[in-house]
Amino acid sequence: DIQMTQSPSSLSASVGDRVTITCQASQDISNYLNWYQQKPGKAPKLLIYDASNLETGVPSRFSGSGSGTDFTFTISSLQPEDIATYYCQQYDNLPITFGPGTKVDIK
Amino acid sequence: EVQLVESGGGLVQPGGSLRLSCAASGFTFSSYSMNWVRQAPGKGLEWVSYISSSSSTIYYADSVKGRFTISRDNAKNSLYLQMNSLRAEDTAVYYCARDRQTYEFDPWGQGTLVTVSS
């Protein structure tokens, strides 16, 4: 199975700060990586697909980059409504696997 | 509006069975593959199972293989997960998710809680 790691596991930042989350795959997954946002008590929501493509309707402050084994998810200017846990997900090989998540809150 | 609504969760004893349903609306259900993903309380996301649009291709996570069965009824716009020989570690919120394109899960249902306990 492909193992996904994320760092940090949690972070606290101020409104307007730039926030960066990294995701690492245990083997080369090309760009077969998605990012999801899960707000407390809610279902996950797809934000970024194929590592860097912004889902329709998702604010442009969210972005993704990377390929191979190392990926980055960025919120360019953190907003109060961005409080959530963010997960990366690989789909290069079955089983589909998710990272452990990064919890983001406001300082 | 694209919508997925799960039902069928509840409390079940270890070794018991449960059948989850997911009702789809707002899109051509028969054109999309579907997935089940679960989330144990306070934990991360775990993919459980995949079924293609015609039911010709089915995959399972090793943790549920041989115990869970995914199926669908395109005439009823419904997805199912038959769960047998349930264990405490199966306790989770179970989400159905549309496979928009090659394991892009969008959208997700609101989830249904399955609790396995004596």
JSON list of C-alpha atoms in Angstrom, two decimals:
[
{"chain": "A", "resi": 1, "resn": "ASP", "atom": "CA", "xyz": [0.00, 0.00, 0.00]},
{"chain": "A", "resi": 2, "resn": "ILE", "atom": "CA", "xyz": [1.12, 3.57, -0.62]},
{"chain": "A", "resi": 3, "resn": "GLN", "atom": "CA", "xyz": [1.58, 5.41, 2.67]},
{"chain": "A", "resi": 4, "resn": "MET", "atom": "CA", "xyz": [0.75, 9.10, 2.81]},
{"chain": "A", "resi": 5, "resn": "THR", "atom": "CA", "xyz": [2.21, 11.41, 5.44]},
{"chain": "A", "resi": 6, "resn": "GLN", "atom": "CA", "xyz": [1.28, 15.02, 6.15]},
{"chain": "A", "resi": 7, "resn": "SER", "atom": "CA", "xyz": [2.96, 17.76, 8.10]},
{"chain": "A", "resi": 8, "resn": "PRO", "atom": "CA", "xyz": [2.28, 19.43, 10.31]},
{"chain": "A", "resi": 9, "resn": "SER", "atom": "CA", "xyz": [-0.47, 17.44, 12.02]},
{"chain": "A", "resi": 10, "resn": "SER", "atom": "CA", "xyz": [-1.94, 20.70, 13.25]},
{"chain": "A", "resi": 11, "resn": "LEU", "atom": "CA", "xyz": [-1.26, 24.40, 13.00]},
{"chain": "A", "resi": 12, "resn": "SER", "atom": "CA", "xyz": [-2.57, 27.64, 14.35]},
{"chain": "A", "resi": 13, "resn": "ALA", "atom": "CA", "xyz": [-2.27, 30.80, 12.27]},
{"chain": "A", "resi": 14, "resn": "SER", "atom": "CA", "xyz": [-3.65, 34.32, 12.16]},
{"chain": "A", "resi": 15, "resn": "VAL", "atom": "CA", "xyz": [-6.24, 35.59, 9.70]},
{"chain": "A", "resi": 16, "resn": "GLY", "atom": "CA", "xyz": [-4.41, 36.69, 6.58]},
{"chain": "A", "resi": 17, "resn": "ASP", "atom": "CA", "xyz": [-1.43, 34.40, 7.12]},
{"chain": "A", "resi": 18, "resn": "ARG", "atom": "CA", "xyz": [-0.06, 32.14, 4.42]},
{"chain": "A", "resi": 19, "resn": "VAL", "atom": "CA", "xyz": [-0.51, 28.49, 5.41]},
{"chain": "A", "resi": 20, "resn": "THR", "atom": "CA", "xyz": [1.40, 25.60, 3.85]},
{"chain": "A", "resi": 21, "resn": "ILE", "atom": "CA", "xyz": [0.77, 21.89, 4.33]},
{"chain": "A", "resi": 22, "resn": "THR", "atom": "CA", "xyz": [3.02, 19.20, 2.91]},
{"chain": "A", "resi": 23, "resn": "CYS", "atom": "CA", "xyz": [2.05, 15.69, 1.85]},
{"chain": "A", "resi": 24, "resn": "GLN", "atom": "CA", "xyz": [4.53, 12.96, 1.06]},
{"chain": "A", "resi": 25, "resn": "ALA", "atom": "CA", "xyz": [3.86, 9.64, -0.66]},
{"chain": "A", "resi": 26, "resn": "SER", "atom": "CA", "xyz": [5.87, 6.50, 0.09]},
{"chain": "A", "resi": 27, "resn": "GLN", "atom": "CA", "xyz": [6.46, 6.03, -3.64]},
{"chain": "A", "resi": 28, "resn": "ASP", "atom": "CA", "xyz": [6.13, 7.97, -6.89]},
{"chain": "A", "resi": 29, "resn": "ILE", "atom": "CA", "xyz": [2.47, 8.75, -7.56]},
{"chain": "A", "resi": 30, "resn": "SER", "atom": "CA", "xyz": [3.01, 11.21, -10.43]},
{"chain": "A", "resi": 31, "resn": "ASN", "atom": "CA", "xyz": [0.29, 13.85, -9.98]},
{"chain": "A", "resi": 32, "resn": "TYR", "atom": "CA", "xyz": [-2.40, 11.43, -8.83]},
{"chain": "A", "resi": 33, "resn": "LEU", "atom": "CA", "xyz": [-3.20, 13.39, -5.71]},
{"chain": "A", "resi": 34, "resn": "ASN", "atom": "CA", "xyz": [-6.28, 15.19, -4.44]},
{"chain": "A", "resi": 35, "resn": "TRP", "atom": "CA", "xyz": [-6.84, 17.52, -1.48]},
{"chain": "A", "resi": 36, "resn": "TYR", "atom": "CA", "xyz": [-10.01, 17.63, 0.64]},
{"chain": "A", "resi": 37, "resn": "GLN", "atom": "CA", "xyz": [-11.32, 20.00, 3.28]},
{"chain": "A", "resi": 38, "resn": "GLN", "atom": "CA", "xyz": [-13.39, 18.66, 6.16]},
{"chain": "A", "resi": 39, "resn": "LYS", "atom": "CA", "xyz": [-15.07, 21.15, 8.45]},
{"chain": "A", "resi": 40, "resn": "PRO", "atom": "CA", "xyz": [-16.12, 19.99, 11.94]},
{"chain": "A", "resi": 41, "resn": "GLY", "atom": "CA", "xyz": [-19.15, 17.70, 11.79]},
{"chain": "A", "resi": 42, "resn": "LYS", "atom": "CA", "xyz": [-19.33, 17.83, 8.00]},
{"chain": "A", "resi": 43, "resn": "ALA", "atom": "CA", "xyz": [-18.43, 15.60, 5.08]},
{"chain": "A", "resi": 44, "resn": "PRO", "atom": "CA", "xyz": [-15.17, 16.17, 3.21]},
{"chain": "A", "resi": 45, "resn": "LYS", "atom": "CA", "xyz": [-15.17, 18.46, 0.19]},
{"chain": "A", "resi": 46, "resn": "LEU", "atom": "CA", "xyz": [-12.88, 18.19, -2.83]},
{"chain": "A", "resi": 47, "resn": "LEU", "atom": "CA", "xyz": [-10.71, 21.30, -3.22]},
{"chain": "A", "resi": 48, "resn": "ILE", "atom": "CA", "xyz": [-7.81, 20.33, -5.48]},
{"chain": "A", "resi": 49, "resn": "TYR", "atom": "CA", "xyz": [-7.56, 17.47, -7.98]},
{"chain": "A", "resi": 50, "resn": "ASP", "atom": "CA", "xyz": [-4.62, 16.10, -9.95]},
{"chain": "A", "resi": 51, "resn": "ALA", "atom": "CA", "xyz": [-2.27, 17.84, -7.49]},
{"chain": "A", "resi": 52, "resn": "SER", "atom": "CA", "xyz": [-2.77, 21.37, -8.76]},
{"chain": "A", "resi": 53, "resn": "ASN", "atom": "CA", "xyz": [-6.20, 21.85, -10.33]},
{"chain": "A", "resi": 54, "resn": "LEU", "atom": "CA", "xyz": [-8.61, 24.01, -8.37]},
{"chain": "A", "resi": 55, "resn": "GLU", "atom": "CA", "xyz": [-12.11, 22.63, -8.14]},
{"chain": "A", "resi": 56, "resn": "THR", "atom": "CA", "xyz": [-14.81, 24.86, -9.64]},
{"chain": "A", "resi": 57, "resn": "GLY", "atom": "CA", "xyz": [-16.17, 27.31, -7.11]},
{"chain": "A", "resi": 58, "resn": "VAL", "atom": "CA", "xyz": [-13.28, 26.94, -4.69]},
{"chain": "A", "resi": 59, "resn": "PRO", "atom": "CA", "xyz": [-11.68, 30.28, -3.74]},
{"chain": "A", "resi": 60, "resn": "SER", "atom": "CA", "xyz": [-8.42, 31.07, -5.50]},
{"chain": "A", "resi": 61, "resn": "ARG", "atom": "CA", "xyz": [-6.58, 31.47, -2.19]},
{"chain": "A", "resi": 62, "resn": "PHE", "atom": "CA", "xyz": [-6.33, 27.68, -2.19]},
{"chain": "A", "resi": 63, "resn": "SER", "atom": "CA", "xyz": [-3.65, 26.07, -4.37]},
{"chain": "A", "resi": 64, "resn": "GLY", "atom": "CA", "xyz": [-1.72, 22.86, -4.75]},
{"chain": "A", "resi": 65, "resn": "SER", "atom": "CA", "xyz": [1.56, 21.84, -6.33]},
{"chain": "A", "resi": 66, "resn": "GLY", "atom": "CA", "xyz": [3.99, 18.99, -6.59]},
{"chain": "A", "resi": 67, "resn": "SER", "atom": "CA", "xyz": [4.52, 15.67, -8.33]},
{"chain": "A", "resi": 68, "resn": "GLY", "atom": "CA", "xyz": [6.24, 12.39, -7.67]},
{"chain": "A", "resi": 69, "resn": "THR", "atom": "CA", "xyz": [6.40, 11.98, -3.91]},
{"chain": "A", "resi": 70, "resn": "ASP", "atom": "CA", "xyz": [6.24, 15.53, -2.55]},
{"chain": "A", "resi": 71, "resn": "PHE", "atom": "CA", "xyz": [3.21, 17.79, -2.63]},
{"chain": "A", "resi": 72, "resn": "THR", "atom": "CA", "xyz": [2.22, 21.12, -1.14]},
{"chain": "A", "resi": 73, "resn": "PHE", "atom": "CA", "xyz": [-1.16, 22.64, -0.31]},
{"chain": "A", "resi": 74, "resn": "THR", "atom": "CA", "xyz": [-1.30, 26.38, 0.32]},
{"chain": "A", "resi": 75, "resn": "ILE", "atom": "CA", "xyz": [-3.85, 28.84, 1.63]},
{"chain": "A", "resi": 76, "resn": "SER", "atom": "CA", "xyz": [-2.48, 32.21, 0.55]},
{"chain": "A", "resi": 77, "resn": "SER", "atom": "CA", "xyz": [-4.48, 34.27, 3.05]},
{"chain": "A", "resi": 78, "resn": "LEU", "atom": "CA", "xyz": [-6.15, 32.31, 5.84]},
{"chain": "A", "resi": 79, "resn": "GLN", "atom": "CA", "xyz": [-9.79, 33.18, 6.48]},
{"chain": "A", "resi": 80, "resn": "PRO", "atom": "CA", "xyz": [-11.96, 32.27, 9.50]},
{"chain": "A", "resi": 81, "resn": "GLU", "atom": "CA", "xyz": [-14.08, 29.96, 7.34]},
{"chain": "A", "resi": 82, "resn": "ASP", "atom": "CA", "xyz": [-10.99, 27.91, 6.49]},
{"chain": "A", "resi": 83, "resn": "ILE", "atom": "CA", "xyz": [-10.96, 26.29, 9.94]},
{"chain": "A", "resi": 84, "resn": "ALA", "atom": "CA", "xyz": [-10.98, 22.60, 9.02]},
{"chain": "A", "resi": 85, "resn": "THR", "atom": "CA", "xyz": [-8.93, 19.47, 8.67]},
{"chain": "A", "resi": 86, "resn": "TYR", "atom": "CA", "xyz": [-7.23, 19.01, 5.31]},
{"chain": "A", "resi": 87, "resn": "TYR", "atom": "CA", "xyz": [-6.47, 15.60, 3.81]},
{"chain": "A", "resi": 88, "resn": "CYS", "atom": "CA", "xyz": [-4.39, 14.54, 0.85]},
{"chain": "A", "resi": 89, "resn": "GLN", "atom": "CA", "xyz": [-5.42, 11.41, -1.06]},
{"chain": "A", "resi": 90, "resn": "GLN", "atom": "CA", "xyz": [-3.51, 9.33, -3.59]},
{"chain": "A", "resi": 91, "resn": "TYR", "atom": "CA", "xyz": [-5.16, 7.41, -6.38]},
{"chain": "A", "resi": 92, "resn": "ASP", "atom": "CA", "xyz": [-2.15, 6.06, -8.24]},
{"chain": "A", "resi": 93, "resn": "ASN", "atom": "CA", "xyz": [-2.64, 2.57, -6.83]},
{"chain": "A", "resi": 94, "resn": "LEU", "atom": "CA", "xyz": [-5.32, 0.68, -4.98]},
{"chain": "A", "resi": 95, "resn": "PRO", "atom": "CA", "xyz": [-6.07, 0.80, -2.17]},
{"chain": "A", "resi": 96, "resn": "ILE", "atom": "CA", "xyz": [-6.85, 4.49, -2.28]},
{"chain": "A", "resi": 97, "resn": "THR", "atom": "CA", "xyz": [-5.11, 6.02, 0.74]},
{"chain": "A", "resi": 98, "resn": "PHE", "atom": "CA", "xyz": [-5.44, 9.29, 2.57]},
{"chain": "A", "resi": 99, "resn": "GLY", "atom": "CA", "xyz": [-2.97, 11.26, 4.61]},
{"chain": "A", "resi": 100, "resn": "PRO", "atom": "CA", "xyz": [-3.64, 11.50, 8.36]},
{"chain": "A", "resi": 101, "resn": "GLY", "atom": "CA", "xyz": [-4.88, 15.07, 8.04]},
{"chain": "A", "resi": 102, "resn": "THR", "atom": "CA", "xyz": [-3.75, 18.53, 9.09]},
{"chain": "A", "resi": 103, "resn": "LYS", "atom": "CA", "xyz": [-5.98, 20.45, 11.46]},
{"chain": "A", "resi": 104, "resn": "VAL", "atom": "CA", "xyz": [-5.96, 24.19, 10.83]},
{"chain": "A", "resi": 105, "resn": "ASP", "atom": "CA", "xyz": [-7.30, 26.71, 13.29]},
{"chain": "A", "resi": 106, "resn": "ILE", "atom": "CA", "xyz": [-7.13, 30.43, 13.95]},
{"chain": "A", "resi": 107, "resn": "LYS", "atom": "CA", "xyz": [-4.66, 31.86, 16.41]},
{"chain": "B", "resi": 1, "resn": "GLU", "atom": "CA", "xyz": [-28.43, 19.89, -7.05]},
{"chain": "B", "resi": 2, "resn": "VAL", "atom": "CA", "xyz": [-26.25, 16.82, -6.79]},
{"chain": "B", "resi": 3, "resn": "GLN", "atom": "CA", "xyz": [-27.09, 15.05, -3.55]},
{"chain": "B", "resi": 4, "resn": "LEU", "atom": "CA", "xyz": [-26.20, 11.83, -1.77]},
{"chain": "B", "resi": 5, "resn": "VAL", "atom": "CA", "xyz": [-28.09, 10.71, 1.33]},
{"chain": "B", "resi": 6, "resn": "GLU", "atom": "CA", "xyz": [-26.94, 7.73, 3.38]},
{"chain": "B", "resi": 7, "resn": "SER", "atom": "CA", "xyz": [-29.13, 5.69, 5.70]},
{"chain": "B", "resi": 8, "resn": "GLY", "atom": "CA", "xyz": [-29.12, 2.40, 7.58]},
{"chain": "B", "resi": 9, "resn": "GLY", "atom": "CA", "xyz": [-26.54, 3.07, 10.25]},
{"chain": "B", "resi": 10, "resn": "GLY", "atom": "CA", "xyz": [-27.06, 2.17, 13.89]},
{"chain": "B", "resi": 11, "resn": "LEU", "atom": "CA", "xyz": [-25.91, 0.09, 16.82]},
{"chain": "B", "resi": 12, "resn": "VAL", "atom": "CA", "xyz": [-25.09, -3.56, 16.11]},
{"chain": "B", "resi": 13, "resn": "GLN", "atom": "CA", "xyz": [-23.42, -6.28, 18.16]},
{"chain": "B", "resi": 14, "resn": "PRO", "atom": "CA", "xyz": [-20.06, -7.75, 17.16]},
{"chain": "B", "resi": 15, "resn": "GLY", "atom": "CA", "xyz": [-20.62, -10.45, 14.56]},
{"chain": "B", "resi": 16, "resn": "GLY", "atom": "CA", "xyz": [-23.82, -8.83, 13.39]},
{"chain": "B", "resi": 17, "resn": "SER", "atom": "CA", "xyz": [-24.87, -7.43, 10.03]},
{"chain": "B", "resi": 18, "resn": "LEU", "atom": "CA", "xyz": [-26.07, -4.12, 8.69]},
{"chain": "B", "resi": 19, "resn": "ARG", "atom": "CA", "xyz": [-27.00, -2.79, 5.26]},
{"chain": "B", "resi": 20, "resn": "LEU", "atom": "CA", "xyz": [-26.25, 0.79, 4.37]},
{"chain": "B", "resi": 21, "resn": "SER", "atom": "CA", "xyz": [-28.00, 2.64, 1.56]},
{"chain": "B", "resi": 22, "resn": "CYS", "atom": "CA", "xyz": [-27.09, 5.77, -0.35]},
{"chain": "B", "resi": 23, "resn": "ALA", "atom": "CA", "xyz": [-29.79, 7.56, -2.35]},
{"chain": "B", "resi": 24, "resn": "ALA", "atom": "CA", "xyz": [-28.52, 9.68, -5.21]},
{"chain": "B", "resi": 25, "resn": "SER", "atom": "CA", "xyz": [-30.26, 12.59, -6.93]},
{"chain": "B", "resi": 26, "resn": "GLY", "atom": "CA", "xyz": [-29.46, 15.52, -9.19]},
{"chain": "B", "resi": 27, "resn": "PHE", "atom": "CA", "xyz": [-27.23, 13.60, -11.61]},
{"chain": "B", "resi": 28, "resn": "THR", "atom": "CA", "xyz": [-27.29, 10.58, -13.92]},
{"chain": "B", "resi": 29, "resn": "PHE", "atom": "CA", "xyz": [-26.43, 7.96, -11.31]},
{"chain": "B", "resi": 30, "resn": "SER", "atom": "CA", "xyz": [-25.92, 5.18, -13.84]},
{"chain": "B", "resi": 31, "resn": "SER", "atom": "CA", "xyz": [-23.06, 7.10, -15.47]},
{"chain": "B", "resi": 32, "resn": "TYR", "atom": "CA", "xyz": [-20.82, 7.28, -12.41]},
{"chain": "B", "resi": 33, "resn": "SER", "atom": "CA", "xyz": [-18.75, 4.93, -10.34]},
{"chain": "B", "resi": 34, "resn": "MET", "atom": "CA", "xyz": [-19.33, 5.16, -6.61]},
{"chain": "B", "resi": 35, "resn": "ASN", "atom": "CA", "xyz": [-17.35, 4.61, -3.42]},
{"chain": "B", "resi": 36, "resn": "TRP", "atom": "CA", "xyz": [-17.76, 4.06, 0.28]},
{"chain": "B", "resi": 37, "resn": "VAL", "atom": "CA", "xyz": [-15.32, 5.82, 2.62]},
{"chain": "B", "resi": 38, "resn": "ARG", "atom": "CA", "xyz": [-15.39, 5.58, 6.41]},
{"chain": "B", "resi": 39, "resn": "GLN", "atom": "CA", "xyz": [-14.10, 7.62, 9.31]},
{"chain": "B", "resi": 40, "resn": "ALA", "atom": "CA", "xyz": [-13.68, 6.18, 12.79]},
{"chain": "B", "resi": 41, "resn": "PRO", "atom": "CA", "xyz": [-14.54, 8.61, 15.61]},
{"chain": "B", "resi": 42, "resn": "GLY", "atom": "CA", "xyz": [-11.85, 11.26, 15.84]},
{"chain": "B", "resi": 43, "resn": "LYS", "atom": "CA", "xyz": [-9.77, 9.58, 13.16]},
{"chain": "B", "resi": 44, "resn": "GLY", "atom": "CA", "xyz": [-8.90, 10.06, 9.49]},
{"chain": "B", "resi": 45, "resn": "LEU", "atom": "CA", "xyz": [-10.48, 8.85, 6.28]},
{"chain": "B", "resi": 46, "resn": "GLU", "atom": "CA", "xyz": [-10.32, 5.24, 5.09]},
{"chain": "B", "resi": 47, "resn": "TRP", "atom": "CA", "xyz": [-11.46, 4.15, 1.63]},
{"chain": "B", "resi": 48, "resn": "VAL", "atom": "CA", "xyz": [-13.65, 1.04, 1.87]},
{"chain": "B", "resi": 49, "resn": "SER", "atom": "CA", "xyz": [-14.97, 0.03, -1.54]},
{"chain": "B", "resi": 50, "resn": "TYR", "atom": "CA", "xyz": [-15.51, 1.01, -5.20]},
{"chain": "B", "resi": 51, "resn": "ILE", "atom": "CA", "xyz": [-18.09, -0.03, -7.76]},
{"chain": "B", "resi": 52, "resn": "SER", "atom": "CA", "xyz": [-18.11, 0.93, -11.41]},
{"chain": "B", "resi": 53, "resn": "SER", "atom": "CA", "xyz": [-21.16, 2.40, -13.12]},
{"chain": "B", "resi": 54, "resn": "SER", "atom": "CA", "xyz": [-22.30, -0.95, -14.51]},
{"chain": "B", "resi": 55, "resn": "SER", "atom": "CA", "xyz": [-21.20, -2.97, -11.44]},
{"chain": "B", "resi": 56, "resn": "SER", "atom": "CA", "xyz": [-18.70, -4.82, -13.63]},
{"chain": "B", "resi": 57, "resn": "THR", "atom": "CA", "xyz": [-15.71, -3.74, -11.54]},
{"chain": "B", "resi": 58, "resn": "ILE", "atom": "CA", "xyz": [-15.62, -3.88, -7.74]},
{"chain": "B", "resi": 59, "resn": "TYR", "atom": "CA", "xyz": [-12.76, -3.31, -5.32]},
{"chain": "B", "resi": 60, "resn": "TYR", "atom": "CA", "xyz": [-12.46, -3.57, -1.54]},
{"chain": "B", "resi": 61, "resn": "ALA", "atom": "CA", "xyz": [-9.98, -2.53, 1.09]},
{"chain": "B", "resi": 62, "resn": "ASP", "atom": "CA", "xyz": [-8.26, -5.55, 2.63]},
{"chain": "B", "resi": 63, "resn": "SER", "atom": "CA", "xyz": [-9.77, -4.65, 6.00]},
{"chain": "B", "resi": 64, "resn": "VAL", "atom": "CA", "xyz": [-13.30, -5.43, 4.76]},
{"chain": "B", "resi": 65, "resn": "LYS", "atom": "CA", "xyz": [-12.71, -7.94, 1.98]},
{"chain": "B", "resi": 66, "resn": "GLY", "atom": "CA", "xyz": [-14.82, -11.06, 2.43]},
{"chain": "B", "resi": 67, "resn": "ARG", "atom": "CA", "xyz": [-17.12, -9.35, 4.95]},
{"chain": "B", "resi": 68, "resn": "PHE", "atom": "CA", "xyz": [-18.56, -6.36, 3.07]},
{"chain": "B", "resi": 69, "resn": "THR", "atom": "CA", "xyz": [-20.37, -6.36, -0.27]},
{"chain": "B", "resi": 70, "resn": "ILE", "atom": "CA", "xyz": [-20.94, -3.26, -2.37]},
{"chain": "B", "resi": 71, "resn": "SER", "atom": "CA", "xyz": [-23.80, -3.16, -4.87]},
{"chain": "B", "resi": 72, "resn": "ARG", "atom": "CA", "xyz": [-25.98, -0.70, -6.71]},
{"chain": "B", "resi": 73, "resn": "ASP", "atom": "CA", "xyz": [-29.38, -0.45, -8.35]},
{"chain": "B", "resi": 74, "resn": "ASN", "atom": "CA", "xyz": [-29.23, 2.06, -11.18]},
{"chain": "B", "resi": 75, "resn": "ALA", "atom": "CA", "xyz": [-33.00, 1.90, -11.68]},
{"chain": "B", "resi": 76, "resn": "LYS", "atom": "CA", "xyz": [-33.44, 3.09, -8.09]},
{"chain": "B", "resi": 77, "resn": "ASN", "atom": "CA", "xyz": [-30.47, 5.51, -8.11]},
{"chain": "B", "resi": 78, "resn": "SER", "atom": "CA", "xyz": [-29.14, 3.72, -5.06]},
{"chain": "B", "resi": 79, "resn": "LEU", "atom": "CA", "xyz": [-25.85, 2.41, -3.72]},
{"chain": "B", "resi": 80, "resn": "TYR", "atom": "CA", "xyz": [-25.58, -0.21, -0.99]},
{"chain": "B", "resi": 81, "resn": "LEU", "atom": "CA", "xyz": [-23.05, -1.67, 1.42]},
{"chain": "B", "resi": 82, "resn": "GLN", "atom": "CA", "xyz": [-23.88, -5.00, 3.02]},
{"chain": "B", "resi": 83, "resn": "MET", "atom": "CA", "xyz": [-21.73, -5.39, 6.11]},
{"chain": "B", "resi": 84, "resn": "ASN", "atom": "CA", "xyz": [-21.44, -8.82, 7.74]},
{"chain": "B", "resi": 85, "resn": "SER", "atom": "CA", "xyz": [-19.31, -10.19, 10.60]},
{"chain": "B", "resi": 86, "resn": "LEU", "atom": "CA", "xyz": [-18.98, -6.70, 12.00]},
{"chain": "B", "resi": 87, "resn": "ARG", "atom": "CA", "xyz": [-16.16, -5.91, 14.41]},
{"chain": "B", "resi": 88, "resn": "ALA", "atom": "CA", "xyz": [-15.59, -3.13, 16.91]},
{"chain": "B", "resi": 89, "resn": "GLU", "atom": "CA", "xyz": [-13.01, -1.63, 14.54]},
{"chain": "B", "resi": 90, "resn": "ASP", "atom": "CA", "xyz": [-15.73, -1.16, 11.91]},
{"chain": "B", "resi": 91, "resn": "THR", "atom": "CA", "xyz": [-17.27, 1.54, 14.10]},
{"chain": "B", "resi": 92, "resn": "ALA", "atom": "CA", "xyz": [-17.23, 4.68, 11.96]},
{"chain": "B", "resi": 93, "resn": "VAL", "atom": "CA", "xyz": [-19.20, 7.21, 10.00]},
{"chain": "B", "resi": 94, "resn": "TYR", "atom": "CA", "xyz": [-19.72, 5.73, 6.56]},
{"chain": "B", "resi": 95, "resn": "TYR", "atom": "CA", "xyz": [-19.85, 8.11, 3.61]},
{"chain": "B", "resi": 96, "resn": "CYS", "atom": "CA", "xyz": [-20.86, 7.39, 0.06]},
{"chain": "B", "resi": 97, "resn": "ALA", "atom": "CA", "xyz": [-19.04, 9.47, -2.51]},
{"chain": "B", "resi": 98, "resn": "ARG", "atom": "CA", "xyz": [-19.47, 9.88, -6.22]},
{"chain": "B", "resi": 99, "resn": "ASP", "atom": "CA", "xyz": [-16.41, 9.01, -8.27]},
{"chain": "B", "resi": 100, "resn": "ARG", "atom": "CA", "xyz": [-16.40, 12.07, -10.47]},
{"chain": "B", "resi": 101, "resn": "GLN", "atom": "CA", "xyz": [-13.37, 10.98, -12.45]},
{"chain": "B", "resi": 102, "resn": "THR", "atom": "CA", "xyz": [-10.77, 8.41, -11.44]},
{"chain": "B", "resi": 103, "resn": "TYR", "atom": "CA", "xyz": [-11.18, 8.49, -7.70]},
{"chain": "B", "resi": 104, "resn": "GLU", "atom": "CA", "xyz": [-12.00, 12.16, -7.37]},
{"chain": "B", "resi": 105, "resn": "PHE", "atom": "CA", "xyz": [-14.59, 11.90, -4.61]},
{"chain": "B", "resi": 106, "resn": "ASP", "atom": "CA", "xyz": [-17.17, 14.58, -5.25]},
{"chain": "B", "resi": 107, "resn": "PRO", "atom": "CA", "xyz": [-19.61, 15.06, -3.71]},
{"chain": "B", "resi": 108, "resn": "TRP", "atom": "CA", "xyz": [-19.92, 13.13, -0.45]},
{"chain": "B", "resi": 109, "resn": "GLY", "atom": "CA", "xyz": [-23.06, 12.31, 1.46]},
{"chain": "B", "resi": 110, "resn": "GLN", "atom": "CA", "xyz": [-23.59, 13.50, 5.03]},
{"chain": "B", "resi": 111, "resn": "GLY", "atom": "CA", "xyz": [-22.59, 10.11, 6.42]},
{"chain": "B", "resi": 112, "resn": "THR", "atom": "CA", "xyz": [-24.27, 7.48, 8.58]},
{"chain": "B", "resi": 113, "resn": "LEU", "atom": "CA", "xyz": [-22.85, 6.27, 11.88]},
{"chain": "B", "resi": 114, "resn": "VAL", "atom": "CA", "xyz": [-22.28, 2.58, 12.46]},
{"chain": "B", "resi": 115, "resn": "THR", "atom": "CA", "xyz": [-21.48, 1.53, 16.02]},
{"chain": "B", "resi": 116, "resn": "VAL", "atom": "CA", "xyz": [-20.39, -2.03, 16.70]},
{"chain": "B", "resi": 117, "resn": "SER", "atom": "CA", "xyz": [-20.61, -2.76, 20.40]},
{"chain": "B", "resi": 118, "resn": "SER", "atom": "CA", "xyz": [-22.08, -5.24, 22.83]}
]
